[in-house]
mmCIF file of C-alpha atoms in Angstrom:
data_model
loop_
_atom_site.group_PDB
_atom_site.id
_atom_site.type_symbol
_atom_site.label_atom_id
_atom_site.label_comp_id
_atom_site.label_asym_id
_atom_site.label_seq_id
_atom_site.Cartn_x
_atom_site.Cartn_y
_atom_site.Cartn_z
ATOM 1 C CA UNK T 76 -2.559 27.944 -6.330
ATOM 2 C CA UNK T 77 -0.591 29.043 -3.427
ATOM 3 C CA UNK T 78 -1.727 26.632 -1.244
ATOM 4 C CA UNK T 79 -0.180 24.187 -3.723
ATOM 5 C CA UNK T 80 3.075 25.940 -3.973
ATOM 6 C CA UNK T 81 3.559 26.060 -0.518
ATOM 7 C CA UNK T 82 2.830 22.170 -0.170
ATOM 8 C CA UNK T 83 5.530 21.374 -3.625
ATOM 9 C CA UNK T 84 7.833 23.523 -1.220
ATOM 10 C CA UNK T 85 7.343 21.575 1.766
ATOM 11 C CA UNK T 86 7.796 18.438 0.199
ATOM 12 C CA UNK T 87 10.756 19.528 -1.788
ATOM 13 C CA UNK T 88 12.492 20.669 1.722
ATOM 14 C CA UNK T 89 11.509 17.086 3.424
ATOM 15 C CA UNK T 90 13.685 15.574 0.358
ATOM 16 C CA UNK T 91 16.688 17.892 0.278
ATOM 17 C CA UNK T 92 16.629 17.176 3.990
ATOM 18 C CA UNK T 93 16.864 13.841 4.046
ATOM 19 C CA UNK T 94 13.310 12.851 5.001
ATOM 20 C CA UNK T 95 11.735 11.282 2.000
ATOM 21 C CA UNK T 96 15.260 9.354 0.713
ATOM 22 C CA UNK T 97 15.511 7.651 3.936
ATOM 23 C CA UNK T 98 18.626 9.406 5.040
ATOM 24 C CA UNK T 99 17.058 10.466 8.808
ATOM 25 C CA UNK T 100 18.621 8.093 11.798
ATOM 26 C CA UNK T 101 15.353 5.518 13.088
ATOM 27 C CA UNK T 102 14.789 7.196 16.087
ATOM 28 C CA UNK T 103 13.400 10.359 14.170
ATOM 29 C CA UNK T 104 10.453 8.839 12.611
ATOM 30 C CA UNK T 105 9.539 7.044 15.071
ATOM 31 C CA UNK T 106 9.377 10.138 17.185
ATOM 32 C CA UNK T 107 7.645 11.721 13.923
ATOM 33 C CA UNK T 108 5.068 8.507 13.223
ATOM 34 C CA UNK T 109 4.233 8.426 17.293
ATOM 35 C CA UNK T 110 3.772 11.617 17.302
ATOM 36 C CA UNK T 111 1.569 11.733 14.195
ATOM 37 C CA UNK T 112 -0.842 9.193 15.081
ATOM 38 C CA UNK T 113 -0.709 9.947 18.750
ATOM 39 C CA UNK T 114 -2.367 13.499 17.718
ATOM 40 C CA UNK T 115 -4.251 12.161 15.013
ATOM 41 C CA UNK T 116 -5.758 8.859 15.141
ATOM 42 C CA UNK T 117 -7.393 10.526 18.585
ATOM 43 C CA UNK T 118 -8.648 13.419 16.854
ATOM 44 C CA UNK T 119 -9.864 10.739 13.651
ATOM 45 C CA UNK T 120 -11.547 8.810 15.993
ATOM 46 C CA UNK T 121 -13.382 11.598 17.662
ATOM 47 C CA UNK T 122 -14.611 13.067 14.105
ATOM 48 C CA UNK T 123 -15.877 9.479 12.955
ATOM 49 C CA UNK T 124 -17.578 9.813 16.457
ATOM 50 C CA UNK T 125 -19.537 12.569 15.889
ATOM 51 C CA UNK T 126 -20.210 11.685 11.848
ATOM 52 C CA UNK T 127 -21.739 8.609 13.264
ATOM 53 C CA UNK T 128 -23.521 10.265 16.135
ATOM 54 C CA UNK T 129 -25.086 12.602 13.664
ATOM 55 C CA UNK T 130 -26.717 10.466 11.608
ATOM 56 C CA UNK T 131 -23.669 10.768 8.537
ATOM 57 C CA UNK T 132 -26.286 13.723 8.322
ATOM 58 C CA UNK T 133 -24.703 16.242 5.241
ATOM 59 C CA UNK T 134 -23.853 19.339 7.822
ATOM 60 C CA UNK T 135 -22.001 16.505 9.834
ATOM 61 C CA UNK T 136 -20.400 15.192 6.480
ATOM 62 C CA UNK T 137 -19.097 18.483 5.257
ATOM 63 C CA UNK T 138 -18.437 19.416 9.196
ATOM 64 C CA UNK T 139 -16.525 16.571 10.235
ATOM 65 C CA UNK T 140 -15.854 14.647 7.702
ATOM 66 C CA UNK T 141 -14.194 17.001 4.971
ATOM 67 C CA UNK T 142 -13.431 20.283 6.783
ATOM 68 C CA UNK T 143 -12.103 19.165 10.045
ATOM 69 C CA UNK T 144 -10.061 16.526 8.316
ATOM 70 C CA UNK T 145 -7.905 19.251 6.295
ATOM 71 C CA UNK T 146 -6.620 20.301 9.842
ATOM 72 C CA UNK T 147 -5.575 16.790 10.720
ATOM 73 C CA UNK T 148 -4.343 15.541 7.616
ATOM 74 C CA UNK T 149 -1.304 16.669 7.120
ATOM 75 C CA UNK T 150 0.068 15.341 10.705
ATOM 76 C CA UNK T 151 -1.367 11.874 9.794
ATOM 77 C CA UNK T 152 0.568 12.316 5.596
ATOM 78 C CA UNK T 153 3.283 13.346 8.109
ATOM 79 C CA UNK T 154 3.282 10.066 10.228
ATOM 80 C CA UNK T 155 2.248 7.962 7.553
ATOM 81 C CA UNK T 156 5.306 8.835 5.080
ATOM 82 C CA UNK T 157 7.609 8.344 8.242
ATOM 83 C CA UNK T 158 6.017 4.807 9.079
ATOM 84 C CA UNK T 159 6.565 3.893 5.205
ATOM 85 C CA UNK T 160 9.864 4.984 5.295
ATOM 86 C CA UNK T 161 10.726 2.793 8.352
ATOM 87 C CA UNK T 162 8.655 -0.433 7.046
ATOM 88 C CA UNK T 163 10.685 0.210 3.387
ATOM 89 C CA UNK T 164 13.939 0.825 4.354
ATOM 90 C CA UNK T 165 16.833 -0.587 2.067
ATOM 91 C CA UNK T 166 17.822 -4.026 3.303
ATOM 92 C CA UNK T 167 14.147 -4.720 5.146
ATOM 93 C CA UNK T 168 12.560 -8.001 5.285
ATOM 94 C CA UNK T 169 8.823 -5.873 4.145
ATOM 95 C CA UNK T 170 11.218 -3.948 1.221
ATOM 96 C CA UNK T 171 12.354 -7.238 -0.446
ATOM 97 C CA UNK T 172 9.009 -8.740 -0.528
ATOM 98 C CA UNK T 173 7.262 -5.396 -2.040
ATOM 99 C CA UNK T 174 10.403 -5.516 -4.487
ATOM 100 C CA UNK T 175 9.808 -9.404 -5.067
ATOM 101 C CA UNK T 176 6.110 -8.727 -5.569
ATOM 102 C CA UNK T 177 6.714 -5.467 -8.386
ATOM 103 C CA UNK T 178 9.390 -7.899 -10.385
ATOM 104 C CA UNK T 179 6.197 -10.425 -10.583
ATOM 105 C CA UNK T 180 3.424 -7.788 -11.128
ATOM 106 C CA UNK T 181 1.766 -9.108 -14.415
ATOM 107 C CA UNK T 182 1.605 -12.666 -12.630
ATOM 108 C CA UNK T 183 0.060 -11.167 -9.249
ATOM 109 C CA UNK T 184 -2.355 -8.981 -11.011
ATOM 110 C CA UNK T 185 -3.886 -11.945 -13.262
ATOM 111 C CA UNK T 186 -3.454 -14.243 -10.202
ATOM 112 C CA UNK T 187 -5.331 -11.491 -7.596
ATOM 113 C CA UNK T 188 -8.200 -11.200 -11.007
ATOM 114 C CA UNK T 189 -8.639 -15.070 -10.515
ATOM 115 C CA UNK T 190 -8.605 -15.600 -7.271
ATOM 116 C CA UNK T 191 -10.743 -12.673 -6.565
ATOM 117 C CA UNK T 192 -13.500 -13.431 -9.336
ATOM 118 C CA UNK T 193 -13.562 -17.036 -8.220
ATOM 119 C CA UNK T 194 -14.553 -15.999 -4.529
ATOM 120 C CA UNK T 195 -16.892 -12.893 -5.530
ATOM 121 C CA UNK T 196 -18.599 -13.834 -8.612
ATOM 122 C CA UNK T 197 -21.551 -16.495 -9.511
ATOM 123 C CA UNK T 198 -19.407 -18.907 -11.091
ATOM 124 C CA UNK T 199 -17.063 -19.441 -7.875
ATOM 125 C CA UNK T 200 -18.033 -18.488 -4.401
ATOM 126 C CA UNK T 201 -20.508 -15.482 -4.870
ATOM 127 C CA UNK T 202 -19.469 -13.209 -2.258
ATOM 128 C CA UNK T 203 -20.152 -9.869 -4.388
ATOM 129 C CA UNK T 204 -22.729 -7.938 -2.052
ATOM 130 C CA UNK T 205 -22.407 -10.347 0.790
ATOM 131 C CA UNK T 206 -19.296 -9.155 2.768
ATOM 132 C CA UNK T 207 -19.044 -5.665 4.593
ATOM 133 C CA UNK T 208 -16.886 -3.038 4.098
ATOM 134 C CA UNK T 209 -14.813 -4.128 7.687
ATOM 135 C CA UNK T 210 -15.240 -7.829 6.422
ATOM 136 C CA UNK T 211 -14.044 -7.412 3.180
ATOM 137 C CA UNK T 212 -10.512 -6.534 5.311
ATOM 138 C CA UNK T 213 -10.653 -10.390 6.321
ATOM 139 C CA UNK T 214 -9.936 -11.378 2.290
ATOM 140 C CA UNK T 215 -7.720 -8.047 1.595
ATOM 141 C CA UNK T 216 -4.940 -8.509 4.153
ATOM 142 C CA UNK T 217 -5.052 -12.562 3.470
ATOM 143 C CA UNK T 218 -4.716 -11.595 -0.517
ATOM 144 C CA UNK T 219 -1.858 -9.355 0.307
ATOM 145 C CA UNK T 220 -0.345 -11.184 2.786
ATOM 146 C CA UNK T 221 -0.099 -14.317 0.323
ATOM 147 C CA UNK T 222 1.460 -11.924 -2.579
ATOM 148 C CA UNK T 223 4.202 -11.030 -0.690
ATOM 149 C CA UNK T 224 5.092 -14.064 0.500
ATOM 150 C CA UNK T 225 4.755 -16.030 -2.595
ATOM 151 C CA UNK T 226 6.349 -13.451 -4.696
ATOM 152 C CA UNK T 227 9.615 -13.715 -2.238
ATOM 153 C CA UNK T 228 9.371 -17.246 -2.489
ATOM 154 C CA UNK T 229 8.903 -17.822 -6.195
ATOM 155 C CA UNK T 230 11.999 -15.152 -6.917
ATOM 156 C CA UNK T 231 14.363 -17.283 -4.455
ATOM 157 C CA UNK T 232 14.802 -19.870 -7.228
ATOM 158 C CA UNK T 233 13.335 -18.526 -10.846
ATOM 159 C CA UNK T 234 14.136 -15.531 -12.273
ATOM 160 C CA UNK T 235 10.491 -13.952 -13.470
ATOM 161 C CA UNK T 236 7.090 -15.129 -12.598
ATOM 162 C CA UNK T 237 5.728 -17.334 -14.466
ATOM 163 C CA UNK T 238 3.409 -14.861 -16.425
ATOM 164 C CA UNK T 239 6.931 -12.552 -16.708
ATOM 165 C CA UNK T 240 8.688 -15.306 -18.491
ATOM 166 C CA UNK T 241 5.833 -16.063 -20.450
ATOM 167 C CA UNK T 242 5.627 -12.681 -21.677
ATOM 168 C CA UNK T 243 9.593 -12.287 -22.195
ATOM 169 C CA UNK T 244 9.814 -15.565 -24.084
ATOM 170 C CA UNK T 245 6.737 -14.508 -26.858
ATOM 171 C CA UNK T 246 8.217 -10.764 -26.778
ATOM 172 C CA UNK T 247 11.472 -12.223 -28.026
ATOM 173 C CA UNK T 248 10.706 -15.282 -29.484
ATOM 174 C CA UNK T 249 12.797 -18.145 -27.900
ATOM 175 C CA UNK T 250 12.145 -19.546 -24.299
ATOM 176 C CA UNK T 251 13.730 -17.893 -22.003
ATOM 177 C CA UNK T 252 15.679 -18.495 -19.321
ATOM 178 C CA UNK T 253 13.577 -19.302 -15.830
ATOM 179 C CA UNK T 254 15.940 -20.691 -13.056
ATOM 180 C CA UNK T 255 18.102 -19.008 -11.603
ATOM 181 C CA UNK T 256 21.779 -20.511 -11.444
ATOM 182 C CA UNK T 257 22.948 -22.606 -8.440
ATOM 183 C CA UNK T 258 24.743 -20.365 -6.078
#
C-alpha cells in the first residue's frame, strides 16, 4: 500500500511539474528518453540473455524475468512516457493521425476485425498458428501503419468515418451530414 502511495505521489509531482502535460522544453526528454533506454534496453537485453541461456527455466523466470525487471522498470516507464510525450506533442504530424484515427474508431475497429479475420481465419488466408510471435510484427506495424494514414486521409474531406456517420445518421434518424465544406 505504500509502495503505491509513493508511486500516485511520484506521478502526481511529474504532472504539477510539467512532465506529463507536455509543458518541459524538447531537449529534456530527450535527455530523459536517451537516458532511459541507454540504461535500460542494455540491462533488458542482458536479462532476456540469461532467460534464454537458462532454458526460460522457472528460477530464471522468476530471477530474471520478474524480479530483476522491477529494478529496471521504472527508468524504461520513465523513458517511455518522455518518448510519448515527444512523438504526441500538440501540433505533431504522429498527434493528428492518432487524433484522426480515435474520431474514426468504430470504423477502424470493424475494419482491423475484417481485415484481420480474412488473413487469419479458414475462410480467408489461414494464418492463425502459422506466423511467430516476431512475424506476427510484419502484419501489426503494416495494420497500424495503414490506420493512421487512412484515418488522416479520410478526415481531410468527410467529417466521420463512414461507420461514424452511419451510426450518427440511425442514432438520430435523418442522414447526416458527411463532407466537409469547401474551404
Amino acid at each position: 500500500m505504500a509502495r503505491k502511495r509513493w508511486l500516485h505521489a511520484a506521478w502526481m509531482a511529474a504532472l504539477k511539474q510539467g512532465f506529463l502535460t507536455g509543458g518541459w522544453p524538447l531537449r529534456r526528454y530527450v535527455r530523459i528518453a536517451a537516458i532511459g533506454f541507454a540504461l535500460g534496453v542494455p540491462l533488458y537485453a542482458l536479462l532476456a540473455w540469461l532467460l534464454w541461456r537458462g532454458g526460460f527455466s522457472t528460477f530464471d523466470l522468476l530471477a530474471y524475468g520478474i524480479t530483476a525487471t522491477t529494478l529496471i522498470r521504472p527508468i524504461m516507464i520513465v523513458a517511455t512516457t518522455a518518448l510519448v510525450i515527444m512523438l504526441f506533442r500538440r501540433g505533431g504530424a504522429l498527434s493528428a493521425r492518432v487524433a484522426a484515427a480515435g474520431r474514426a474508431a468504430l470504423t477502424n475497429y470493424l475494419g482491423t476485425s475484417i481485415l484481420m479475420t480474412t488473413l487469419f481465419y479458414g475462410y480467408g488466408i489461414g494464418l492463425f498458428g502459422r506466423l511467430s510471435r516476431a512475424e506476427l510484427w510484419l502484419v501489426v506495424l503494416p495494420a497500424w501503419a495503414l490506420m493512421l494514414w487512412w484515418s488522416k486521409a479520410w478526415l481531410n474531406h468527410f467529417r466521420y468515418g463512414p461507420f461514424e456517420w452511419l451510426w450518427r445518421s440511425l442514432a438520430r434518424g435523418e442522414l447526416q451530414p458527411m463532407r466537409l465544406k469547401p474551404s
